[in-house]
mmCIF file of C-alpha atoms in Angstrom:
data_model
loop_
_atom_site.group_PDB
_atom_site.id
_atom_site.type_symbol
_atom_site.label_atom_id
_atom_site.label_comp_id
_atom_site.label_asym_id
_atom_site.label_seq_id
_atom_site.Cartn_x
_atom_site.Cartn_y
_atom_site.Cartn_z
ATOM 1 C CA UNK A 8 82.985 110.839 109.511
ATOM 2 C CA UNK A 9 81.123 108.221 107.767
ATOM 3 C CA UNK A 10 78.697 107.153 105.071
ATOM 4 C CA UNK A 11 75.442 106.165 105.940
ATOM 5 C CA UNK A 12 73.948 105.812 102.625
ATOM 6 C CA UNK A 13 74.307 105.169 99.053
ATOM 7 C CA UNK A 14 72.470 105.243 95.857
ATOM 8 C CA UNK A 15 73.783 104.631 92.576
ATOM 9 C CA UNK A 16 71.459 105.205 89.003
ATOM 10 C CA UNK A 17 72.856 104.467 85.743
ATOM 11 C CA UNK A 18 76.465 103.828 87.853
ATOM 12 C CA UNK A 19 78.675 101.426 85.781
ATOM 13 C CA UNK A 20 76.946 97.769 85.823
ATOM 14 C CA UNK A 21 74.274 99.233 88.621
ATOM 15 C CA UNK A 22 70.682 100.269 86.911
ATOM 16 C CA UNK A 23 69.489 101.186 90.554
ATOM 17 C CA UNK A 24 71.364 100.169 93.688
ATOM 18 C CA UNK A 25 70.243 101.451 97.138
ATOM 19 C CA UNK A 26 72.468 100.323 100.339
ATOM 20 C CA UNK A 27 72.697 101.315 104.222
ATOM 21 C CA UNK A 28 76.148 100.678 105.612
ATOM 22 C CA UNK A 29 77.907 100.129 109.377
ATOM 23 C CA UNK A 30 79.749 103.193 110.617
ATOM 24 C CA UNK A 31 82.555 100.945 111.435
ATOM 25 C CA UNK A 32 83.662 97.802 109.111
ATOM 26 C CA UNK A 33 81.496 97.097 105.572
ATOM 27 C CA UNK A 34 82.494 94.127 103.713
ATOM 28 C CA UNK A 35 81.934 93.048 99.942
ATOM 29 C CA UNK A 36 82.565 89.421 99.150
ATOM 30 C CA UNK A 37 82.180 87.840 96.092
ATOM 31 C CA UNK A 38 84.210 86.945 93.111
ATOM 32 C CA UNK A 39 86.448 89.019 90.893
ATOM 33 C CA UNK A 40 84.009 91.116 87.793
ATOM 34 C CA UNK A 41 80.907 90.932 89.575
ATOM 35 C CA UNK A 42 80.517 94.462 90.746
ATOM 36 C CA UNK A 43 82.113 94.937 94.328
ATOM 37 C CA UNK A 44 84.919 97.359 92.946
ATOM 38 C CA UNK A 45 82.012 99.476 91.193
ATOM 39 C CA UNK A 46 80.504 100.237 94.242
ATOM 40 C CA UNK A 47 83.916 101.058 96.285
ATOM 41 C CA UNK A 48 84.510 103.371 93.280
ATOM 42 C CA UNK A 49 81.713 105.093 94.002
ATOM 43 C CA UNK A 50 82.434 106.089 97.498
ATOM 44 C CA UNK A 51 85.615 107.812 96.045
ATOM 45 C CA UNK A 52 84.263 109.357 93.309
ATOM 46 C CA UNK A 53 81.431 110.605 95.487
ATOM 47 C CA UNK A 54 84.155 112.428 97.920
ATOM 48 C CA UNK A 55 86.988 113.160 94.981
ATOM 49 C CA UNK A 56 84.737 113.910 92.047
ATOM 50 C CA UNK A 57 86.740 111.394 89.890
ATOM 51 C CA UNK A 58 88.111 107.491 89.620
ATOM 52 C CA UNK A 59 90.950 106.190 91.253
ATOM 53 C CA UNK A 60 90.742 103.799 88.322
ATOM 54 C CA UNK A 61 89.887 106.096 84.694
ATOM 55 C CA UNK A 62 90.291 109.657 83.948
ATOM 56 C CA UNK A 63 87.590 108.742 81.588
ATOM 57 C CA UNK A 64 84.279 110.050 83.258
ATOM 58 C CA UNK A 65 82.059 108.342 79.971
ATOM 59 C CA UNK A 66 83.014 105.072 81.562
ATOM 60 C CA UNK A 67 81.336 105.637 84.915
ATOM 61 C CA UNK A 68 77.847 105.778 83.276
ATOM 62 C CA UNK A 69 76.152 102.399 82.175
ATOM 63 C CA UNK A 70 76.042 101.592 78.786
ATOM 64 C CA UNK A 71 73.535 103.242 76.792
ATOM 65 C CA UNK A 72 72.287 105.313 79.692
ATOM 66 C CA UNK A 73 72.379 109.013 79.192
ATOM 67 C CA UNK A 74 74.082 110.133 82.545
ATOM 68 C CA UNK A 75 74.858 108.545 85.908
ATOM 69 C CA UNK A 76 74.443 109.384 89.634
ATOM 70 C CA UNK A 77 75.658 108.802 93.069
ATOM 71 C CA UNK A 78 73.721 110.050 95.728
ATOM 72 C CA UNK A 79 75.172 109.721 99.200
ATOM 73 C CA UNK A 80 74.574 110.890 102.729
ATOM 74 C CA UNK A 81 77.197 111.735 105.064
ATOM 75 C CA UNK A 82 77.802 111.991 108.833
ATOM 76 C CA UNK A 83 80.163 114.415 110.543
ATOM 77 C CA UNK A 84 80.220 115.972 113.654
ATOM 78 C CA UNK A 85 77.871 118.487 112.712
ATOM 79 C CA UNK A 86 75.242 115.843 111.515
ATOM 80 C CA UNK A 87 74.404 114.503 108.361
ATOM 81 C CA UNK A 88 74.132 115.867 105.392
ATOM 82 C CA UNK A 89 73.361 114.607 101.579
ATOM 83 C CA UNK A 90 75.756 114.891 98.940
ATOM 84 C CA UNK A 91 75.109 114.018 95.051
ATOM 85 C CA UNK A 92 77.274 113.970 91.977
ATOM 86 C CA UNK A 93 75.544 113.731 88.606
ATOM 87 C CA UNK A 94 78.108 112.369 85.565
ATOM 88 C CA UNK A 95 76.655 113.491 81.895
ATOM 89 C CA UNK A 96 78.832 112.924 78.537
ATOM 90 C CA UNK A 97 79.435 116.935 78.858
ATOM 91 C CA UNK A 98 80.919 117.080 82.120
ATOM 92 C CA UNK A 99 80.234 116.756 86.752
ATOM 93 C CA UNK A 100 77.998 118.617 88.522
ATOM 94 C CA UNK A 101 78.050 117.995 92.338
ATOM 95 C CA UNK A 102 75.744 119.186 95.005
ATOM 96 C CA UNK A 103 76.475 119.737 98.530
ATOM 97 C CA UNK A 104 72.781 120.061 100.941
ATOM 98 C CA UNK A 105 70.989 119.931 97.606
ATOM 99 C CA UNK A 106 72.787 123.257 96.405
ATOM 100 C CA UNK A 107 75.113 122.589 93.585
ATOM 101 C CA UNK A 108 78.680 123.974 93.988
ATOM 102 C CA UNK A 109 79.796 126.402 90.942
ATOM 103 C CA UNK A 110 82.726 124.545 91.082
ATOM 104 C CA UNK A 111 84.060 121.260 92.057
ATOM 105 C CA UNK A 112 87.199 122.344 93.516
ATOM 106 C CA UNK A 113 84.577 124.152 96.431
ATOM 107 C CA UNK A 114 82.792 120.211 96.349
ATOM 108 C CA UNK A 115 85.675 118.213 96.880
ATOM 109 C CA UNK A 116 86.672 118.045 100.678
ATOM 110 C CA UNK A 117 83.185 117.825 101.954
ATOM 111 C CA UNK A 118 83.928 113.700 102.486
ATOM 112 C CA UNK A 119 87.493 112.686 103.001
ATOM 113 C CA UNK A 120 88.371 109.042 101.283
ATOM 114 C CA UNK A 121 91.542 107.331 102.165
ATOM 115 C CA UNK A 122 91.407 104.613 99.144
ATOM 116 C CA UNK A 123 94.058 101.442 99.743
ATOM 117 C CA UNK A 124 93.743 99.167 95.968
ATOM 118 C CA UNK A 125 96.681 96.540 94.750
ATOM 119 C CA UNK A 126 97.398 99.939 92.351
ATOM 120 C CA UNK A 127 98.925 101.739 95.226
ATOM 121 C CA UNK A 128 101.805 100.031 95.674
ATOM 122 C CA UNK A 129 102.623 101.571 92.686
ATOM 123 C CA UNK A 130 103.052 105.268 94.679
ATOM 124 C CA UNK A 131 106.077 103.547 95.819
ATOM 125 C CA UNK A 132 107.693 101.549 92.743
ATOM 126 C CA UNK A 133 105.315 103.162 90.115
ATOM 127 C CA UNK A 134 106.093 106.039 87.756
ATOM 128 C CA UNK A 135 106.366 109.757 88.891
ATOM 129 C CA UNK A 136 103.006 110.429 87.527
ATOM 130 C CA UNK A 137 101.555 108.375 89.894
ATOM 131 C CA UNK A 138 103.199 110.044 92.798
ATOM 132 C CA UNK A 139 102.385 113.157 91.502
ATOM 133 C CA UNK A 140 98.693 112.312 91.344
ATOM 134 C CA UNK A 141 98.890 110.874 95.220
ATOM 135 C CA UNK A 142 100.481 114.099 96.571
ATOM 136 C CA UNK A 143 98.251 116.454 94.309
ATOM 137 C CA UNK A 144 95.012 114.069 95.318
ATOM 138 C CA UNK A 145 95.800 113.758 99.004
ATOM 139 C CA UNK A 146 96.598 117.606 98.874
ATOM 140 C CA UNK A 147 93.225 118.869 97.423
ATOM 141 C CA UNK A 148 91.418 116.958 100.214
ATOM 142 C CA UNK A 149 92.635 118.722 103.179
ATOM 143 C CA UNK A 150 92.886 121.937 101.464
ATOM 144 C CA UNK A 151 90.590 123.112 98.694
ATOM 145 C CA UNK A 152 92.860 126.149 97.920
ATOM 146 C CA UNK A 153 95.445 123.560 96.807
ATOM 147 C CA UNK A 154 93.157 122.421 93.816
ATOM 148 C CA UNK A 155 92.119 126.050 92.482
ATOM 149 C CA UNK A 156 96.054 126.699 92.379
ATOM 150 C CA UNK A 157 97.006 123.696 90.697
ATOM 151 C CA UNK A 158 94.280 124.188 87.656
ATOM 152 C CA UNK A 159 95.760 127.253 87.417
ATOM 153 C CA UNK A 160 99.117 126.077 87.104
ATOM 154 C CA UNK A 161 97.854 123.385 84.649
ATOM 155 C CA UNK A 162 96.270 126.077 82.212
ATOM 156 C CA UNK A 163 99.648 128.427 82.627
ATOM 157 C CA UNK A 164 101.765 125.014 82.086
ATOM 158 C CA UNK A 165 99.403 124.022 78.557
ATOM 159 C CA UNK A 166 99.607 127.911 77.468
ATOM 160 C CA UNK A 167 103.657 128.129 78.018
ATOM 161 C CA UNK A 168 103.485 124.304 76.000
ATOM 162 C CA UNK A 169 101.378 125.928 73.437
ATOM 163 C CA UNK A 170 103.706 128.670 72.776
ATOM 164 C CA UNK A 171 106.955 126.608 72.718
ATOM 165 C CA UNK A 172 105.151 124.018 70.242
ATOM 166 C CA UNK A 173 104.605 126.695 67.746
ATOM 167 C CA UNK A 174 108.059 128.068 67.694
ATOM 168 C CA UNK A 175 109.678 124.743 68.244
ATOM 169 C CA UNK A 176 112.886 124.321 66.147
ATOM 170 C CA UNK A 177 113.422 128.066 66.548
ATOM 171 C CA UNK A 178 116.868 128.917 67.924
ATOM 172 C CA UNK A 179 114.937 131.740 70.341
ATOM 173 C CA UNK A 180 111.357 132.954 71.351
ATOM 174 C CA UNK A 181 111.098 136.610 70.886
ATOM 175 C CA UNK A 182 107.640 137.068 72.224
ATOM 176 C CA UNK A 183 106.123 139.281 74.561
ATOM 177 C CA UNK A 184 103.467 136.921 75.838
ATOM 178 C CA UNK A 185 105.932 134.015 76.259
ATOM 179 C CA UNK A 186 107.397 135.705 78.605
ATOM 180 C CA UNK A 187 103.952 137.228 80.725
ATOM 181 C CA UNK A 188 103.116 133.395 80.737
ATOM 182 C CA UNK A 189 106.535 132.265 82.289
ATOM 183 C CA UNK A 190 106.555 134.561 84.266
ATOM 184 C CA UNK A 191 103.141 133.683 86.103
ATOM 185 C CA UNK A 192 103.741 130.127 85.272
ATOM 186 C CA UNK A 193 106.750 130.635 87.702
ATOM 187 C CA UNK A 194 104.939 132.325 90.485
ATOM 188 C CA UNK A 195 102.015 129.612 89.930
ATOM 189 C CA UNK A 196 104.748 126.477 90.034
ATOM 190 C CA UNK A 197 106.683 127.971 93.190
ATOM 191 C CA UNK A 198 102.950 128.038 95.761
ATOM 192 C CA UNK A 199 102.566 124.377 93.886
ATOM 193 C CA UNK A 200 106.006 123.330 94.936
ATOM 194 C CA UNK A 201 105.329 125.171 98.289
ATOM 195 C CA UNK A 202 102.211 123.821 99.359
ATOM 196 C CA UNK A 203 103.689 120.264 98.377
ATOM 197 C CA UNK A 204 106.359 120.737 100.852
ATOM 198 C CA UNK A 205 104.757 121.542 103.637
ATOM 199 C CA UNK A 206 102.352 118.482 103.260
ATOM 200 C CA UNK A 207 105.269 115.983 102.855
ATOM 201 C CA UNK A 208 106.661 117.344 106.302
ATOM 202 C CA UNK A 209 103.141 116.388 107.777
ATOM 203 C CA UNK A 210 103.331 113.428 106.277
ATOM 204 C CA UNK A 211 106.966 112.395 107.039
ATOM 205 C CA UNK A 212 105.888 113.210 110.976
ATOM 206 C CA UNK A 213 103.343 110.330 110.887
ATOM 207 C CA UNK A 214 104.524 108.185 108.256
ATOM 208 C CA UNK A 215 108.112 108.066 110.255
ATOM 209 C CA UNK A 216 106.453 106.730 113.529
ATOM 210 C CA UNK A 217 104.060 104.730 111.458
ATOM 211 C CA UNK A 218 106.862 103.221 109.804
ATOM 212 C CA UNK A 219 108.975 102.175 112.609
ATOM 213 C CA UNK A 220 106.132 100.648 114.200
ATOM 214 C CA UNK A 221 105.599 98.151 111.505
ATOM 215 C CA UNK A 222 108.963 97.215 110.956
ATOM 216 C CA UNK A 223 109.337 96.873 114.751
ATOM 217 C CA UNK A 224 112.025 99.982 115.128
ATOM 218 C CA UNK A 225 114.225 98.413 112.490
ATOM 219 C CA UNK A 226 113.486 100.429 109.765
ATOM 220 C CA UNK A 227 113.105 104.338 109.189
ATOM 221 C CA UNK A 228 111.337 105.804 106.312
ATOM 222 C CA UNK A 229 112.346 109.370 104.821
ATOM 223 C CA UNK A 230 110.147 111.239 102.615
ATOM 224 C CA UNK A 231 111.770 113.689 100.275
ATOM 225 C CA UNK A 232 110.643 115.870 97.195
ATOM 226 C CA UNK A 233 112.747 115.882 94.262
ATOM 227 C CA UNK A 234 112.279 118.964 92.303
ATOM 228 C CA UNK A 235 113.457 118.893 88.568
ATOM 229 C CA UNK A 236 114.893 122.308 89.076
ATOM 230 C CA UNK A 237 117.238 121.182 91.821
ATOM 231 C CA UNK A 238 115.804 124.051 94.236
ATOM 232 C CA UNK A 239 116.689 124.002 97.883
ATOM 233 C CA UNK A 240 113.221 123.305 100.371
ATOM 234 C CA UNK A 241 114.812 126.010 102.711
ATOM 235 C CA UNK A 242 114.515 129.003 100.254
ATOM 236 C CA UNK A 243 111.624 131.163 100.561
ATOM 237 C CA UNK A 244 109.324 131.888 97.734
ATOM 238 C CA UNK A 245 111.539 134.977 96.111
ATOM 239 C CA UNK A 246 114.576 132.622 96.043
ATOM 240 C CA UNK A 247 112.530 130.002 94.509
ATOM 241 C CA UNK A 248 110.784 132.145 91.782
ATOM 242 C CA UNK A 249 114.729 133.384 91.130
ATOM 243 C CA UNK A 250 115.925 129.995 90.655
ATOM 244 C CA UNK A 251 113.447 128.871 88.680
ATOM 245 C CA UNK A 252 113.891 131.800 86.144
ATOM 246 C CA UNK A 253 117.512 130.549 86.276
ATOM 247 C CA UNK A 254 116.475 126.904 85.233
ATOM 248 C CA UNK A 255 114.069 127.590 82.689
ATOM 249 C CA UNK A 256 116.965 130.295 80.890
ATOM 250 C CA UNK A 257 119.004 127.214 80.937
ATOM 251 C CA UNK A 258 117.026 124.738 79.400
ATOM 252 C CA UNK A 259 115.291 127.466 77.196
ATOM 253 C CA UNK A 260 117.568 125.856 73.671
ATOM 254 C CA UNK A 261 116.057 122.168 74.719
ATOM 255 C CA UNK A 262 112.574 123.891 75.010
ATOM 256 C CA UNK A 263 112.368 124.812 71.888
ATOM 257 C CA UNK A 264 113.649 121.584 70.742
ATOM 258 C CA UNK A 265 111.275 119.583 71.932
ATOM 259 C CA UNK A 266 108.110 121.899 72.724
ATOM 260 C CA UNK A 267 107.314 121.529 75.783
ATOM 261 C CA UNK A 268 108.243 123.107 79.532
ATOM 262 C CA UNK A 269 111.619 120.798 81.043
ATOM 263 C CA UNK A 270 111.385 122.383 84.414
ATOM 264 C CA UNK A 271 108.772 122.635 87.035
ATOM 265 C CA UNK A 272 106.378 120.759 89.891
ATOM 266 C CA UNK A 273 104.541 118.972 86.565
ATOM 267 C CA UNK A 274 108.106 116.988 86.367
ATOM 268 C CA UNK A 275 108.628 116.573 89.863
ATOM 269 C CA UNK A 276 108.783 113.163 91.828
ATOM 270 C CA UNK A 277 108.965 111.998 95.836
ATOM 271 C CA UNK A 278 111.128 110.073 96.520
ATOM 272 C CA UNK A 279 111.393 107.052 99.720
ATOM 273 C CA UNK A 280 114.216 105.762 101.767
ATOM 274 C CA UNK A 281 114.040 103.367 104.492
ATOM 275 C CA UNK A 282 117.475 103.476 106.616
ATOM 276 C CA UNK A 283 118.828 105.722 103.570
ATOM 277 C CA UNK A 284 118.680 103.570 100.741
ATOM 278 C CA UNK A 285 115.816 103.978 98.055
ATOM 279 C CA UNK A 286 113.255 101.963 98.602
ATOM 280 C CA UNK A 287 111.848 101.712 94.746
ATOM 281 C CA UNK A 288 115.464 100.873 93.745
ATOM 282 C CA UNK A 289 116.819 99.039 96.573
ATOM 283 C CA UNK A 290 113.851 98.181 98.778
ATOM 284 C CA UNK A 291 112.433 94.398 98.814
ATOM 285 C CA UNK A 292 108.488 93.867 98.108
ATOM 286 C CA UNK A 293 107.989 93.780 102.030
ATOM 287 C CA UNK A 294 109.909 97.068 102.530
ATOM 288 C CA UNK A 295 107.810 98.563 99.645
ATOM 289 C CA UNK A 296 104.402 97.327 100.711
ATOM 290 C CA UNK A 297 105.115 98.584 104.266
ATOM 291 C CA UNK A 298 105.809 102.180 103.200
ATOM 292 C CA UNK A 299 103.237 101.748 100.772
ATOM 293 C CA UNK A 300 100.751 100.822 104.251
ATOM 294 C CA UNK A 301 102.667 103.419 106.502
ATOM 295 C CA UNK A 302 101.912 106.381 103.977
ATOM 296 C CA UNK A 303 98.009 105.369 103.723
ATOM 297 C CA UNK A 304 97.767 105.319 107.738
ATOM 298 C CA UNK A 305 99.468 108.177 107.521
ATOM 299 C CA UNK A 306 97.192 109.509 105.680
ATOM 300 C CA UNK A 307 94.118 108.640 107.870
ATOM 301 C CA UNK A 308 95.854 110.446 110.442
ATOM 302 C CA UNK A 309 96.904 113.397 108.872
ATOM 303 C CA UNK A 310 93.637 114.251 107.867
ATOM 304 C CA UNK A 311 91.852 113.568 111.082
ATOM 305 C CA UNK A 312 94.800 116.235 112.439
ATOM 306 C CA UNK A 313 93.453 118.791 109.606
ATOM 307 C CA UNK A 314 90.419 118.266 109.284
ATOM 308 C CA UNK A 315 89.206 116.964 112.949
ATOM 309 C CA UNK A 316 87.206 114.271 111.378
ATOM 310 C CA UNK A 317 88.509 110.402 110.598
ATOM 311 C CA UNK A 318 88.582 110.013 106.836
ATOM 312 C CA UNK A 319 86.578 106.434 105.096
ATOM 313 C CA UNK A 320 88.988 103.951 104.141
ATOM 314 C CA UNK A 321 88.603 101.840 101.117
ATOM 315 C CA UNK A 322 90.074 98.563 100.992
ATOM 316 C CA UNK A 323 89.752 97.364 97.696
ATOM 317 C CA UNK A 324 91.185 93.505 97.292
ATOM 318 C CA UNK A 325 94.104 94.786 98.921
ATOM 319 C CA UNK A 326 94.230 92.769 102.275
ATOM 320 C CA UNK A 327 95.121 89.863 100.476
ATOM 321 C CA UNK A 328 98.263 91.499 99.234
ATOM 322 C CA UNK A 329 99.346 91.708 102.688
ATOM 323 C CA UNK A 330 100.754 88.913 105.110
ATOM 324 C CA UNK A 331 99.148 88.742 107.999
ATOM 325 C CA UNK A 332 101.037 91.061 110.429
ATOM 326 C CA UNK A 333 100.866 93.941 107.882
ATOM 327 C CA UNK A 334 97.137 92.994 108.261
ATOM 328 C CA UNK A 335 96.622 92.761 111.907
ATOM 329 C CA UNK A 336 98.732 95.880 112.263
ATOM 330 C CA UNK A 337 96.149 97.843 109.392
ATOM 331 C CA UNK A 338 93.222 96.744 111.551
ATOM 332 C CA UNK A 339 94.100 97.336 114.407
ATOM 333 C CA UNK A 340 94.709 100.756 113.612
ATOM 334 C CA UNK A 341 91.600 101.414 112.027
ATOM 335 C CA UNK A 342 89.330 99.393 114.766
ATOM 336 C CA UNK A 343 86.557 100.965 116.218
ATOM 337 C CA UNK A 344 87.307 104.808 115.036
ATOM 338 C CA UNK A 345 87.415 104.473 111.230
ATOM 339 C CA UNK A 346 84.358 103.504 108.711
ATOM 340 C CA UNK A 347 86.601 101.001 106.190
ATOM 341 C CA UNK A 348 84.800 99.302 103.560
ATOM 342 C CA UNK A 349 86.940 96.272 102.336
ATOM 343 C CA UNK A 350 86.083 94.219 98.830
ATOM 344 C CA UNK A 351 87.558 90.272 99.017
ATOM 345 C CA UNK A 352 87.010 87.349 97.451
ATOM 346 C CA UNK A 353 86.939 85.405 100.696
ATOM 347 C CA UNK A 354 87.348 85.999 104.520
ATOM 348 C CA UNK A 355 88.462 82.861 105.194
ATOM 349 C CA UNK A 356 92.279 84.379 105.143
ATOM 350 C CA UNK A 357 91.617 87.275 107.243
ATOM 351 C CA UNK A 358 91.972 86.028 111.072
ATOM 352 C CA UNK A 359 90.819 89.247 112.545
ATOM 353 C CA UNK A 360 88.313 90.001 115.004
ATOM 354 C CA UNK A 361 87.472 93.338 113.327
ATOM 355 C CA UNK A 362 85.799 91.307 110.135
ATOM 356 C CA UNK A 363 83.981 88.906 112.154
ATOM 357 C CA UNK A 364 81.876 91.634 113.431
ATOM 358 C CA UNK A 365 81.719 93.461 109.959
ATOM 359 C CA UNK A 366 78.523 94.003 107.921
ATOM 360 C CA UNK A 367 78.648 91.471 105.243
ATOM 361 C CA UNK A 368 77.661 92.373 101.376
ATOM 362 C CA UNK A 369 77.558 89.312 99.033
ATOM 363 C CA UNK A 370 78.108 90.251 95.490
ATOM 364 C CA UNK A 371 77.485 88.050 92.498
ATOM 365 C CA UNK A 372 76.425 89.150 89.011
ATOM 366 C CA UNK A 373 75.298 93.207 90.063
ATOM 367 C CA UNK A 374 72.900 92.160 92.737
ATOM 368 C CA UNK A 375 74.130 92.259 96.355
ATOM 369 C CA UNK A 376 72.717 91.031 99.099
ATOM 370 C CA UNK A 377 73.138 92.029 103.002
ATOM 371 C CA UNK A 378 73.933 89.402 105.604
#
């Protein structure tokens, strides 16, 4: 899969910007603020329907413009095909052929991103929000269902929250449709919690090998799920549903304290290990870039096993966070079979033969130029 085209109107700093790119390596140079992020974000937002970098959609439209658009068009093994998302101060409308999709969970999946940014090295020694937002992101790409279930479980989680705020300081919750929301909130968190497991196994399978390539068989990586609730992986759904009406009895008092729902996938975290010590805690930088760079490759490849088509992968300024093996060991992965678009301020650090032969994009002051 790749991207042969892009158009942006009213897009951030770009009034009009029209560019034709290489299916295999696309390069941006130029210095920092002068636009070559803007376009990368595009290319996500185009495939995820929102920023890697604001859940603020107002910000994606130029200033004083009344909306803004990215029109793209795509190549698969089918053939191509145009996509187009339209941003207005009232909400996203995206269009897949020229139809426009009633919703955007049925729009997103259509282009597969794998985005790689200084940020995600945070998946690994960030906050559980952000590895929330990586599982739940990663999730929704390779399977659609995923994202219809989880803004369900969002509206269930905000009505339960809405409930407990207006009793909060109560000793107890008498109330018949606190307990109709719990109960579906329950059945809604355990297919979250289950779909989430199943992808980390996936992802453990390649990430483990990636892993231990990298680190030259010294090191193995572990990816586990940490679920508030304590739950076991094994149970099945009826003995996770049980357990989690369990929990949420117990922590019912503290609920009611504080007005909001303690237990569920909302509150959950993944955690890493390399050779069974925690990488956030324990791990040094170069252990926690490298399973940073072995769960994005992992990535590429778990979605070309799902979805039989290579994802795009997004470099953005991150290949000068890396030394120069973890480099040469990215690119050589992606050579030849992956469309990567990379933003830098200079190539003069990157000794690989894969950017030598890369379509070069100059960027200074919004106006690129192709070499």
């Amino acid at each position: 899969m790749f991207i042969e085209h892009l158009q942006l109107t009213n897009y951030r700093n770009y009034e009009s910007l029209t560019l034709d790119f290489s299916p295999k390596i696309n390069v941006f140079i130029g210095e920092n603020a002068q636009g070559k992020t803007n376009v990368m974000e595009s290319i996500y937002v185009l495939a995820m329907a929102k920023s890697h970098r604001t859940s603020n959609d107002k910000e994606l439209i130029r200033w004083q413009a009344d909306y803004g658009k990215i029109d793209g068009v795509v190549q698969n093994r089918y053939g191509s095909f145009p996509m187009e998302l339209s941003v207005t101060k009232k909400g996203k409308k995206g269009k897949i052929n020229h139809l426009e999709q009633t919703k955007l969970s049925n729009y997103i999946g259509q282009m597969n991103v794998v985005m790689f940014a200084p940020e995600d090295l945070n998946v690994v020694k960030g906050s559980p929000q952000i590895r929330r937002r990586f599982i739940d992101m990663e999730i929704g790409q390779i399977s659609p269902v995923y994202l219809h279930e989880l803004l369900t479980f969002q509206k269930l989680l905000k009505q339960r929250n809405h409930l407990l705020k207006i009793n909060q300081g109560k000793q107890q919750i008498d109330d018949v449709l606190f307990a109709i929301y719990t109960e579906q909130y329950i059945q809604s968190a355990v297919q979250i919690i289950r779909k989430r497991l199943q992808f980390i196994q996936l992802l453990q399978d390649w990430a483990e090998k990636i892993h231990s390539g990298i680190s030259r068989g010294l090191e193995k990586l572990t990816i586990q799920y940490r679920a508030t609730s304590g739950l076991n992986p094994e149970w099945n759904d009826d003995e996770m549903a049980t357990y989690l009406e369990k929990k949420l009895a117990e922590v019912r008092k503290r609920e009611l304290e504080r007005g909001i729902t303690l237990v569920g996938p909302h509150r959950d975290d993944l955690q890493f290990l390399v050779n069974d010590y925690d990488v956030q805690t324990y791990g040094s930088q170069g252990q926690q870039r490298t399973t940073a760079l072995s769960l994005k490759l992992a990535e590429i490849e778990l979605i070309k096993q799902e979805t039989k088509e290579a994802p795009i992968l997004l470099l953005d300024d991150v290949l000068s966070e890396l030394d120069d093996y973890r480099q040469s060991h990215l690119l050589n992965t992606i050579q030849g079979e992956v469309q990567t678009f990379v933003t830098t301020t200079s190539v003069d650090g990157i000794h690989h033969e894969t950017i030598q032969h890369a379509k070069m994009f100059h960027v200074k002051q919004g106006v690129i130029e192709t070499q």
